[in-house]
Amino acid sequence: MEQEDTLESILNLQLSSETLTVLYLPSILSLLSPEHFSTEPIGAKQGVSPSHINKWMNRIMSLMQSKDAGARWAGICLARKTGHIRRDLLVEYAQRWINLTLPLLSKTEPPPVWKASIDLLVYIFMNTSHLADFRRQVSTPTVPKLTTALLDLFPKPDPSLKILIISSLSKLVTRFPTLHRALGPNILGIVYPVLSGASTSSHSSELIRSTAYLLASMHHLDGKPGAPLAWRNTLDATIAEVWKCISHLQGQVYVSPISPKKPFGFPSLPSDPLMSYQVALDRLHNLIVIFEALF
């Protein structure tokens, strides 16, 4: 089957209604390949006509604006797949996709819609950062808004959403450090509670590891001149916390040989002996993960 027929058949059959789009989305995503969007002939196969590309993009836009949450989710997933296959279409439609998905993060939506929106938004910004005009006109004013929306979403009780948010923040902080300097304290505000070993919450090892890597990337906010010193301070703060935990667990007073300029904002250990022992043990484990992330 030729690429054009495949794209046209999907539009006429699987994407003919919102219900069918949601139902057949997994098979559509697995089927699509660069050949289906190539306008150039491949062997004996004809290239896809621009009209079918336009119909495809219009259908995606329609789905993303649907009143049905499932259809919006499907449209966002199709946009992400299309942008991966055709970077020129990603750049062309990026602004429109951003305008449709970024507001969803501040609304009451099913978690799959939030996750798909985050995935698409981060993918757009990470794959357009080399375009000077796009970065100046779109990324610079919008990335901080995305980060703020992610921070507001983080308290939602969805473990996989939390992991996605943390990993997304790591990418954004590393790629756009200057845009996150003012948001540094807010980001650390969600990092420290996860890594402190708080007895009131139980975090998965994947979330702990992702958060440790986010903390280890925060030195980028100090720019090229200050990044090495900021990284060293994170290392010093980690070592100082390790000494505190060991001192508490062994019931002896150990004075850390290192005094970091900016210690971690971990809460004090609980006054209850049994609870404080568990928190100190968990915190020590998390500090080891931070060590791994730093190196």
PDB file of N, CA and C in Angstrom, residues 72-149:
ATOM      1  N   ARG A  72      -8.909  14.752  22.825  1.00  0.00           N
ATOM      2  CA  ARG A  72      -7.788  15.685  23.033  1.00  0.00           C
ATOM      3  C   ARG A  72      -6.498  14.911  23.266  1.00  0.00           C
ATOM      4  N   TRP A  73      -6.581  13.889  24.090  1.00  0.00           N
ATOM      5  CA  TRP A  73      -5.407  13.040  24.357  1.00  0.00           C
ATOM      6  C   TRP A  73      -4.890  12.420  23.069  1.00  0.00           C
ATOM      7  N   ALA A  74      -5.785  11.892  22.247  1.00  0.00           N
ATOM      8  CA  ALA A  74      -5.377  11.272  20.989  1.00  0.00           C
ATOM      9  C   ALA A  74      -4.731  12.290  20.060  1.00  0.00           C
ATOM     10  N   GLY A  75      -5.318  13.490  19.974  1.00  0.00           N
ATOM     11  CA  GLY A  75      -4.754  14.521  19.117  1.00  0.00           C
ATOM     12  C   GLY A  75      -3.356  14.937  19.547  1.00  0.00           C
ATOM     13  N   ILE A  76      -3.158  15.049  20.853  1.00  0.00           N
ATOM     14  CA  ILE A  76      -1.841  15.428  21.369  1.00  0.00           C
ATOM     15  C   ILE A  76      -0.812  14.339  21.058  1.00  0.00           C
ATOM     16  N   CYS A  77      -1.203  13.082  21.218  1.00  0.00           N
ATOM     17  CA  CYS A  77      -0.302  11.964  20.916  1.00  0.00           C
ATOM     18  C   CYS A  77       0.052  11.930  19.424  1.00  0.00           C
ATOM     19  N   LEU A  78      -0.925  12.198  18.573  1.00  0.00           N
ATOM     20  CA  LEU A  78      -0.668  12.226  17.137  1.00  0.00           C
ATOM     21  C   LEU A  78       0.228  13.398  16.766  1.00  0.00           C
ATOM     22  N   ALA A  79       0.060  14.527  17.436  1.00  0.00           N
ATOM     23  CA  ALA A  79       0.936  15.674  17.193  1.00  0.00           C
ATOM     24  C   ALA A  79       2.374  15.331  17.555  1.00  0.00           C
ATOM     25  N   ARG A  80       2.545  14.661  18.692  1.00  0.00           N
ATOM     26  CA  ARG A  80       3.895  14.264  19.132  1.00  0.00           C
ATOM     27  C   ARG A  80       4.535  13.313  18.133  1.00  0.00           C
ATOM     28  N   LYS A  81       3.798  12.349  17.640  1.00  0.00           N
ATOM     29  CA  LYS A  81       4.326  11.393  16.674  1.00  0.00           C
ATOM     30  C   LYS A  81       4.643  12.078  15.353  1.00  0.00           C
ATOM     31  N   THR A  82       3.760  12.947  14.908  1.00  0.00           N
ATOM     32  CA  THR A  82       3.983  13.651  13.651  1.00  0.00           C
ATOM     33  C   THR A  82       5.201  14.558  13.737  1.00  0.00           C
ATOM     34  N   GLY A  83       5.328  15.258  14.853  1.00  0.00           N
ATOM     35  CA  GLY A  83       6.479  16.132  15.037  1.00  0.00           C
ATOM     36  C   GLY A  83       7.786  15.373  15.084  1.00  0.00           C
ATOM     37  N   HIS A  84       7.744  14.158  15.589  1.00  0.00           N
ATOM     38  CA  HIS A  84       8.949  13.323  15.614  1.00  0.00           C
ATOM     39  C   HIS A  84       9.346  12.894  14.201  1.00  0.00           C
ATOM     40  N   ILE A  85       8.362  12.605  13.374  1.00  0.00           N
ATOM     41  CA  ILE A  85       8.637  12.140  12.015  1.00  0.00           C
ATOM     42  C   ILE A  85       9.028  13.299  11.102  1.00  0.00           C
ATOM     43  N   ARG A  86       8.312  14.414  11.211  1.00  0.00           N
ATOM     44  CA  ARG A  86       8.565  15.568  10.343  1.00  0.00           C
ATOM     45  C   ARG A  86       8.895  16.788  11.205  1.00  0.00           C
ATOM     46  N   ARG A  87      10.186  17.084  11.345  1.00  0.00           N
ATOM     47  CA  ARG A  87      10.599  18.209  12.165  1.00  0.00           C
ATOM     48  C   ARG A  87      10.127  19.541  11.579  1.00  0.00           C
ATOM     49  N   ASP A  88       9.988  19.616  10.255  1.00  0.00           N
ATOM     50  CA  ASP A  88       9.507  20.860   9.661  1.00  0.00           C
ATOM     51  C   ASP A  88       8.064  21.142  10.078  1.00  0.00           C
ATOM     52  N   LEU A  89       7.263  20.093  10.187  1.00  0.00           N
ATOM     53  CA  LEU A  89       5.892  20.271  10.654  1.00  0.00           C
ATOM     54  C   LEU A  89       5.862  20.618  12.147  1.00  0.00           C
ATOM     55  N   LEU A  90       6.797  20.057  12.890  1.00  0.00           N
ATOM     56  CA  LEU A  90       6.910  20.392  14.308  1.00  0.00           C
ATOM     57  C   LEU A  90       7.135  21.887  14.482  1.00  0.00           C
ATOM     58  N   VAL A  91       8.076  22.432  13.723  1.00  0.00           N
ATOM     59  CA  VAL A  91       8.378  23.857  13.826  1.00  0.00           C
ATOM     60  C   VAL A  91       7.199  24.704  13.340  1.00  0.00           C
ATOM     61  N   GLU A  92       6.576  24.273  12.251  1.00  0.00           N
ATOM     62  CA  GLU A  92       5.475  25.038  11.671  1.00  0.00           C
ATOM     63  C   GLU A  92       4.274  25.121  12.613  1.00  0.00           C
ATOM     64  N   TYR A  93       3.981  24.031  13.300  1.00  0.00           N
ATOM     65  CA  TYR A  93       2.781  23.975  14.148  1.00  0.00           C
ATOM     66  C   TYR A  93       3.102  24.139  15.632  1.00  0.00           C
ATOM     67  N   ALA A  94       4.354  24.314  15.982  1.00  0.00           N
ATOM     68  CA  ALA A  94       4.747  24.354  17.391  1.00  0.00           C
ATOM     69  C   ALA A  94       3.979  25.400  18.185  1.00  0.00           C
ATOM     70  N   GLN A  95       3.911  26.616  17.666  1.00  0.00           N
ATOM     71  CA  GLN A  95       3.236  27.678  18.400  1.00  0.00           C
ATOM     72  C   GLN A  95       1.768  27.357  18.640  1.00  0.00           C
ATOM     73  N   ARG A  96       1.093  26.810  17.639  1.00  0.00           N
ATOM     74  CA  ARG A  96      -0.312  26.463  17.790  1.00  0.00           C
ATOM     75  C   ARG A  96      -0.494  25.325  18.779  1.00  0.00           C
ATOM     76  N   TRP A  97       0.401  24.338  18.727  1.00  0.00           N
ATOM     77  CA  TRP A  97       0.306  23.223  19.675  1.00  0.00           C
ATOM     78  C   TRP A  97       0.554  23.691  21.106  1.00  0.00           C
ATOM     79  N   ILE A  98       1.512  24.601  21.261  1.00  0.00           N
ATOM     80  CA  ILE A  98       1.798  25.142  22.592  1.00  0.00           C
ATOM     81  C   ILE A  98       0.579  25.874  23.138  1.00  0.00           C
ATOM     82  N   ASN A  99      -0.040  26.684  22.290  1.00  0.00           N
ATOM     83  CA  ASN A  99      -1.209  27.459  22.726  1.00  0.00           C
ATOM     84  C   ASN A  99      -2.370  26.563  23.153  1.00  0.00           C
ATOM     85  N   LEU A 100      -2.444  25.369  22.577  1.00  0.00           N
ATOM     86  CA  LEU A 100      -3.540  24.462  22.912  1.00  0.00           C
ATOM     87  C   LEU A 100      -3.243  23.603  24.134  1.00  0.00           C
ATOM     88  N   THR A 101      -1.990  23.203  24.314  1.00  0.00           N
ATOM     89  CA  THR A 101      -1.666  22.249  25.374  1.00  0.00           C
ATOM     90  C   THR A 101      -1.219  22.886  26.681  1.00  0.00           C
ATOM     91  N   LEU A 102      -0.513  23.993  26.628  1.00  0.00           N
ATOM     92  CA  LEU A 102      -0.026  24.597  27.875  1.00  0.00           C
ATOM     93  C   LEU A 102      -1.168  24.965  28.819  1.00  0.00           C
ATOM     94  N   PRO A 103      -2.278  25.547  28.344  1.00  0.00           N
ATOM     95  CA  PRO A 103      -3.383  25.846  29.268  1.00  0.00           C
ATOM     96  C   PRO A 103      -4.006  24.616  29.912  1.00  0.00           C
ATOM     97  N   LEU A 104      -3.868  23.442  29.273  1.00  0.00           N
ATOM     98  CA  LEU A 104      -4.456  22.227  29.837  1.00  0.00           C
ATOM     99  C   LEU A 104      -3.810  21.844  31.163  1.00  0.00           C
ATOM    100  N   LEU A 105      -2.558  22.253  31.352  1.00  0.00           N
ATOM    101  CA  LEU A 105      -1.847  21.902  32.578  1.00  0.00           C
ATOM    102  C   LEU A 105      -2.393  22.648  33.785  1.00  0.00           C
ATOM    103  N   SER A 106      -3.141  23.702  33.538  1.00  0.00           N
ATOM    104  CA  SER A 106      -3.737  24.482  34.626  1.00  0.00           C
ATOM    105  C   SER A 106      -5.223  24.193  34.796  1.00  0.00           C
ATOM    106  N   LYS A 107      -5.723  23.225  34.049  1.00  0.00           N
ATOM    107  CA  LYS A 107      -7.132  22.876  34.124  1.00  0.00           C
ATOM    108  C   LYS A 107      -7.302  21.478  34.724  1.00  0.00           C
ATOM    109  N   THR A 108      -8.504  21.153  35.101  1.00  0.00           N
ATOM    110  CA  THR A 108      -8.803  19.814  35.599  1.00  0.00           C
ATOM    111  C   THR A 108      -8.960  18.883  34.408  1.00  0.00           C
ATOM    112  N   GLU A 109      -7.956  18.056  34.202  1.00  0.00           N
ATOM    113  CA  GLU A 109      -7.933  17.125  33.079  1.00  0.00           C
ATOM    114  C   GLU A 109      -7.582  15.727  33.588  1.00  0.00           C
ATOM    115  N   PRO A 110      -7.934  14.677  32.843  1.00  0.00           N
ATOM    116  CA  PRO A 110      -7.469  13.334  33.208  1.00  0.00           C
ATOM    117  C   PRO A 110      -5.942  13.286  33.126  1.00  0.00           C
ATOM    118  N   PRO A 111      -5.295  12.541  34.007  1.00  0.00           N
ATOM    119  CA  PRO A 111      -3.832  12.454  33.981  1.00  0.00           C
ATOM    120  C   PRO A 111      -3.234  12.124  32.609  1.00  0.00           C
ATOM    121  N   PRO A 112      -3.855  11.235  31.787  1.00  0.00           N
ATOM    122  CA  PRO A 112      -3.256  10.990  30.461  1.00  0.00           C
ATOM    123  C   PRO A 112      -3.146  12.244  29.597  1.00  0.00           C
ATOM    124  N   VAL A 113      -4.086  13.169  29.728  1.00  0.00           N
ATOM    125  CA  VAL A 113      -4.020  14.416  28.958  1.00  0.00           C
ATOM    126  C   VAL A 113      -2.863  15.268  29.464  1.00  0.00           C
ATOM    127  N   TRP A 114      -2.702  15.354  30.777  1.00  0.00           N
ATOM    128  CA  TRP A 114      -1.563  16.089  31.333  1.00  0.00           C
ATOM    129  C   TRP A 114      -0.242  15.483  30.866  1.00  0.00           C
ATOM    130  N   LYS A 115      -0.130  14.173  30.934  1.00  0.00           N
ATOM    131  CA  LYS A 115       1.125  13.515  30.577  1.00  0.00           C
ATOM    132  C   LYS A 115       1.454  13.707  29.100  1.00  0.00           C
ATOM    133  N   ALA A 116       0.452  13.545  28.241  1.00  0.00           N
ATOM    134  CA  ALA A 116       0.674  13.728  26.811  1.00  0.00           C
ATOM    135  C   ALA A 116       1.047  15.173  26.506  1.00  0.00           C
ATOM    136  N   SER A 117       0.419  16.121  27.189  1.00  0.00           N
ATOM    137  CA  SER A 117       0.714  17.542  26.977  1.00  0.00           C
ATOM    138  C   SER A 117       2.144  17.868  27.401  1.00  0.00           C
ATOM    139  N   ILE A 118       2.546  17.358  28.567  1.00  0.00           N
ATOM    140  CA  ILE A 118       3.918  17.591  29.040  1.00  0.00           C
ATOM    141  C   ILE A 118       4.923  17.007  28.070  1.00  0.00           C
ATOM    142  N   ASP A 119       4.665  15.792  27.620  1.00  0.00           N
ATOM    143  CA  ASP A 119       5.574  15.126  26.691  1.00  0.00           C
ATOM    144  C   ASP A 119       5.728  15.935  25.403  1.00  0.00           C
ATOM    145  N   LEU A 120       4.617  16.419  24.871  1.00  0.00           N
ATOM    146  CA  LEU A 120       4.657  17.194  23.627  1.00  0.00           C
ATOM    147  C   LEU A 120       5.370  18.527  23.835  1.00  0.00           C
ATOM    148  N   LEU A 121       5.039  19.233  24.899  1.00  0.00           N
ATOM    149  CA  LEU A 121       5.627  20.544  25.147  1.00  0.00           C
ATOM    150  C   LEU A 121       7.141  20.458  25.345  1.00  0.00           C
ATOM    151  N   VAL A 122       7.577  19.516  26.159  1.00  0.00           N
ATOM    152  CA  VAL A 122       9.016  19.365  26.397  1.00  0.00           C
ATOM    153  C   VAL A 122       9.718  18.963  25.096  1.00  0.00           C
ATOM    154  N   TYR A 123       9.080  18.100  24.315  1.00  0.00           N
ATOM    155  CA  TYR A 123       9.680  17.679  23.049  1.00  0.00           C
ATOM    156  C   TYR A 123       9.838  18.873  22.105  1.00  0.00           C
ATOM    157  N   ILE A 124       8.834  19.724  22.065  1.00  0.00           N
ATOM    158  CA  ILE A 124       8.909  20.906  21.196  1.00  0.00           C
ATOM    159  C   ILE A 124      10.083  21.791  21.594  1.00  0.00           C
ATOM    160  N   PHE A 125      10.179  22.122  22.875  1.00  0.00           N
ATOM    161  CA  PHE A 125      11.221  23.053  23.306  1.00  0.00           C
ATOM    162  C   PHE A 125      12.622  22.444  23.187  1.00  0.00           C
ATOM    163  N   MET A 126      12.735  21.160  23.462  1.00  0.00           N
ATOM    164  CA  MET A 126      14.053  20.524  23.375  1.00  0.00           C
ATOM    165  C   MET A 126      14.539  20.408  21.926  1.00  0.00           C
ATOM    166  N   ASN A 127      13.621  20.312  20.981  1.00  0.00           N
ATOM    167  CA  ASN A 127      14.001  20.105  19.586  1.00  0.00           C
ATOM    168  C   ASN A 127      13.924  21.369  18.739  1.00  0.00           C
ATOM    169  N   THR A 128      13.701  22.504  19.382  1.00  0.00           N
ATOM    170  CA  THR A 128      13.727  23.777  18.660  1.00  0.00           C
ATOM    171  C   THR A 128      14.718  24.752  19.295  1.00  0.00           C
ATOM    172  N   SER A 129      15.470  24.289  20.285  1.00  0.00           N
ATOM    173  CA  SER A 129      16.380  25.190  21.002  1.00  0.00           C
ATOM    174  C   SER A 129      17.512  25.697  20.126  1.00  0.00           C
ATOM    175  N   HIS A 130      17.781  25.018  19.001  1.00  0.00           N
ATOM    176  CA  HIS A 130      18.844  25.457  18.097  1.00  0.00           C
ATOM    177  C   HIS A 130      18.379  26.535  17.134  1.00  0.00           C
ATOM    178  N   LEU A 131      17.088  26.828  17.111  1.00  0.00           N
ATOM    179  CA  LEU A 131      16.529  27.840  16.221  1.00  0.00           C
ATOM    180  C   LEU A 131      16.479  29.172  16.971  1.00  0.00           C
ATOM    181  N   ALA A 132      17.352  30.085  16.601  1.00  0.00           N
ATOM    182  CA  ALA A 132      17.511  31.330  17.356  1.00  0.00           C
ATOM    183  C   ALA A 132      16.213  32.132  17.434  1.00  0.00           C
ATOM    184  N   ASP A 133      15.520  32.280  16.313  1.00  0.00           N
ATOM    185  CA  ASP A 133      14.290  33.075  16.306  1.00  0.00           C
ATOM    186  C   ASP A 133      13.210  32.426  17.161  1.00  0.00           C
ATOM    187  N   PHE A 134      13.065  31.110  17.028  1.00  0.00           N
ATOM    188  CA  PHE A 134      12.048  30.405  17.818  1.00  0.00           C
ATOM    189  C   PHE A 134      12.379  30.504  19.299  1.00  0.00           C
ATOM    190  N   ARG A 135      13.638  30.345  19.606  1.00  0.00           N
ATOM    191  CA  ARG A 135      14.042  30.400  21.016  1.00  0.00           C
ATOM    192  C   ARG A 135      13.758  31.784  21.602  1.00  0.00           C
ATOM    193  N   ARG A 136      14.037  32.813  20.818  1.00  0.00           N
ATOM    194  CA  ARG A 136      13.824  34.178  21.318  1.00  0.00           C
ATOM    195  C   ARG A 136      12.344  34.529  21.413  1.00  0.00           C
ATOM    196  N   GLN A 137      11.582  34.178  20.399  1.00  0.00           N
ATOM    197  CA  GLN A 137      10.190  34.599  20.331  1.00  0.00           C
ATOM    198  C   GLN A 137       9.231  33.698  21.104  1.00  0.00           C
ATOM    199  N   VAL A 138       9.562  32.402  21.181  1.00  0.00           N
ATOM    200  CA  VAL A 138       8.625  31.444  21.783  1.00  0.00           C
ATOM    201  C   VAL A 138       9.162  30.841  23.078  1.00  0.00           C
ATOM    202  N   SER A 139      10.344  30.239  23.014  1.00  0.00           N
ATOM    203  CA  SER A 139      10.865  29.514  24.173  1.00  0.00           C
ATOM    204  C   SER A 139      11.124  30.430  25.371  1.00  0.00           C
ATOM    205  N   THR A 140      11.774  31.571  25.125  1.00  0.00           N
ATOM    206  CA  THR A 140      12.148  32.454  26.242  1.00  0.00           C
ATOM    207  C   THR A 140      10.948  32.891  27.070  1.00  0.00           C
ATOM    208  N   PRO A 141       9.840  33.330  26.469  1.00  0.00           N
ATOM    209  CA  PRO A 141       8.701  33.716  27.308  1.00  0.00           C
ATOM    210  C   PRO A 141       7.844  32.556  27.793  1.00  0.00           C
ATOM    211  N   THR A 142       7.953  31.381  27.151  1.00  0.00           N
ATOM    212  CA  THR A 142       7.011  30.295  27.434  1.00  0.00           C
ATOM    213  C   THR A 142       7.571  29.216  28.348  1.00  0.00           C
ATOM    214  N   VAL A 143       8.856  28.920  28.266  1.00  0.00           N
ATOM    215  CA  VAL A 143       9.438  27.853  29.085  1.00  0.00           C
ATOM    216  C   VAL A 143       9.233  28.106  30.578  1.00  0.00           C
ATOM    217  N   PRO A 144       9.454  29.328  31.092  1.00  0.00           N
ATOM    218  CA  PRO A 144       9.174  29.546  32.524  1.00  0.00           C
ATOM    219  C   PRO A 144       7.716  29.296  32.893  1.00  0.00           C
ATOM    220  N   LYS A 145       6.794  29.581  31.976  1.00  0.00           N
ATOM    221  CA  LYS A 145       5.380  29.305  32.234  1.00  0.00           C
ATOM    222  C   LYS A 145       5.144  27.802  32.321  1.00  0.00           C
ATOM    223  N   LEU A 146       5.811  27.048  31.460  1.00  0.00           N
ATOM    224  CA  LEU A 146       5.689  25.588  31.506  1.00  0.00           C
ATOM    225  C   LEU A 146       6.244  25.058  32.822  1.00  0.00           C
ATOM    226  N   THR A 147       7.405  25.536  33.222  1.00  0.00           N
ATOM    227  CA  THR A 147       7.999  25.080  34.479  1.00  0.00           C
ATOM    228  C   THR A 147       7.098  25.395  35.668  1.00  0.00           C
ATOM    229  N   THR A 148       6.518  26.582  35.683  1.00  0.00           N
ATOM    230  CA  THR A 148       5.601  26.954  36.757  1.00  0.00           C
ATOM    231  C   THR A 148       4.383  26.034  36.786  1.00  0.00           C
ATOM    232  N   ALA A 149       3.860  25.713  35.607  1.00  0.00           N
ATOM    233  CA  ALA A 149       2.714  24.801  35.537  1.00  0.00           C
ATOM    234  C   ALA A 149       3.084  23.413  36.034  1.00  0.00           C
TER     235      ALA A 149
END
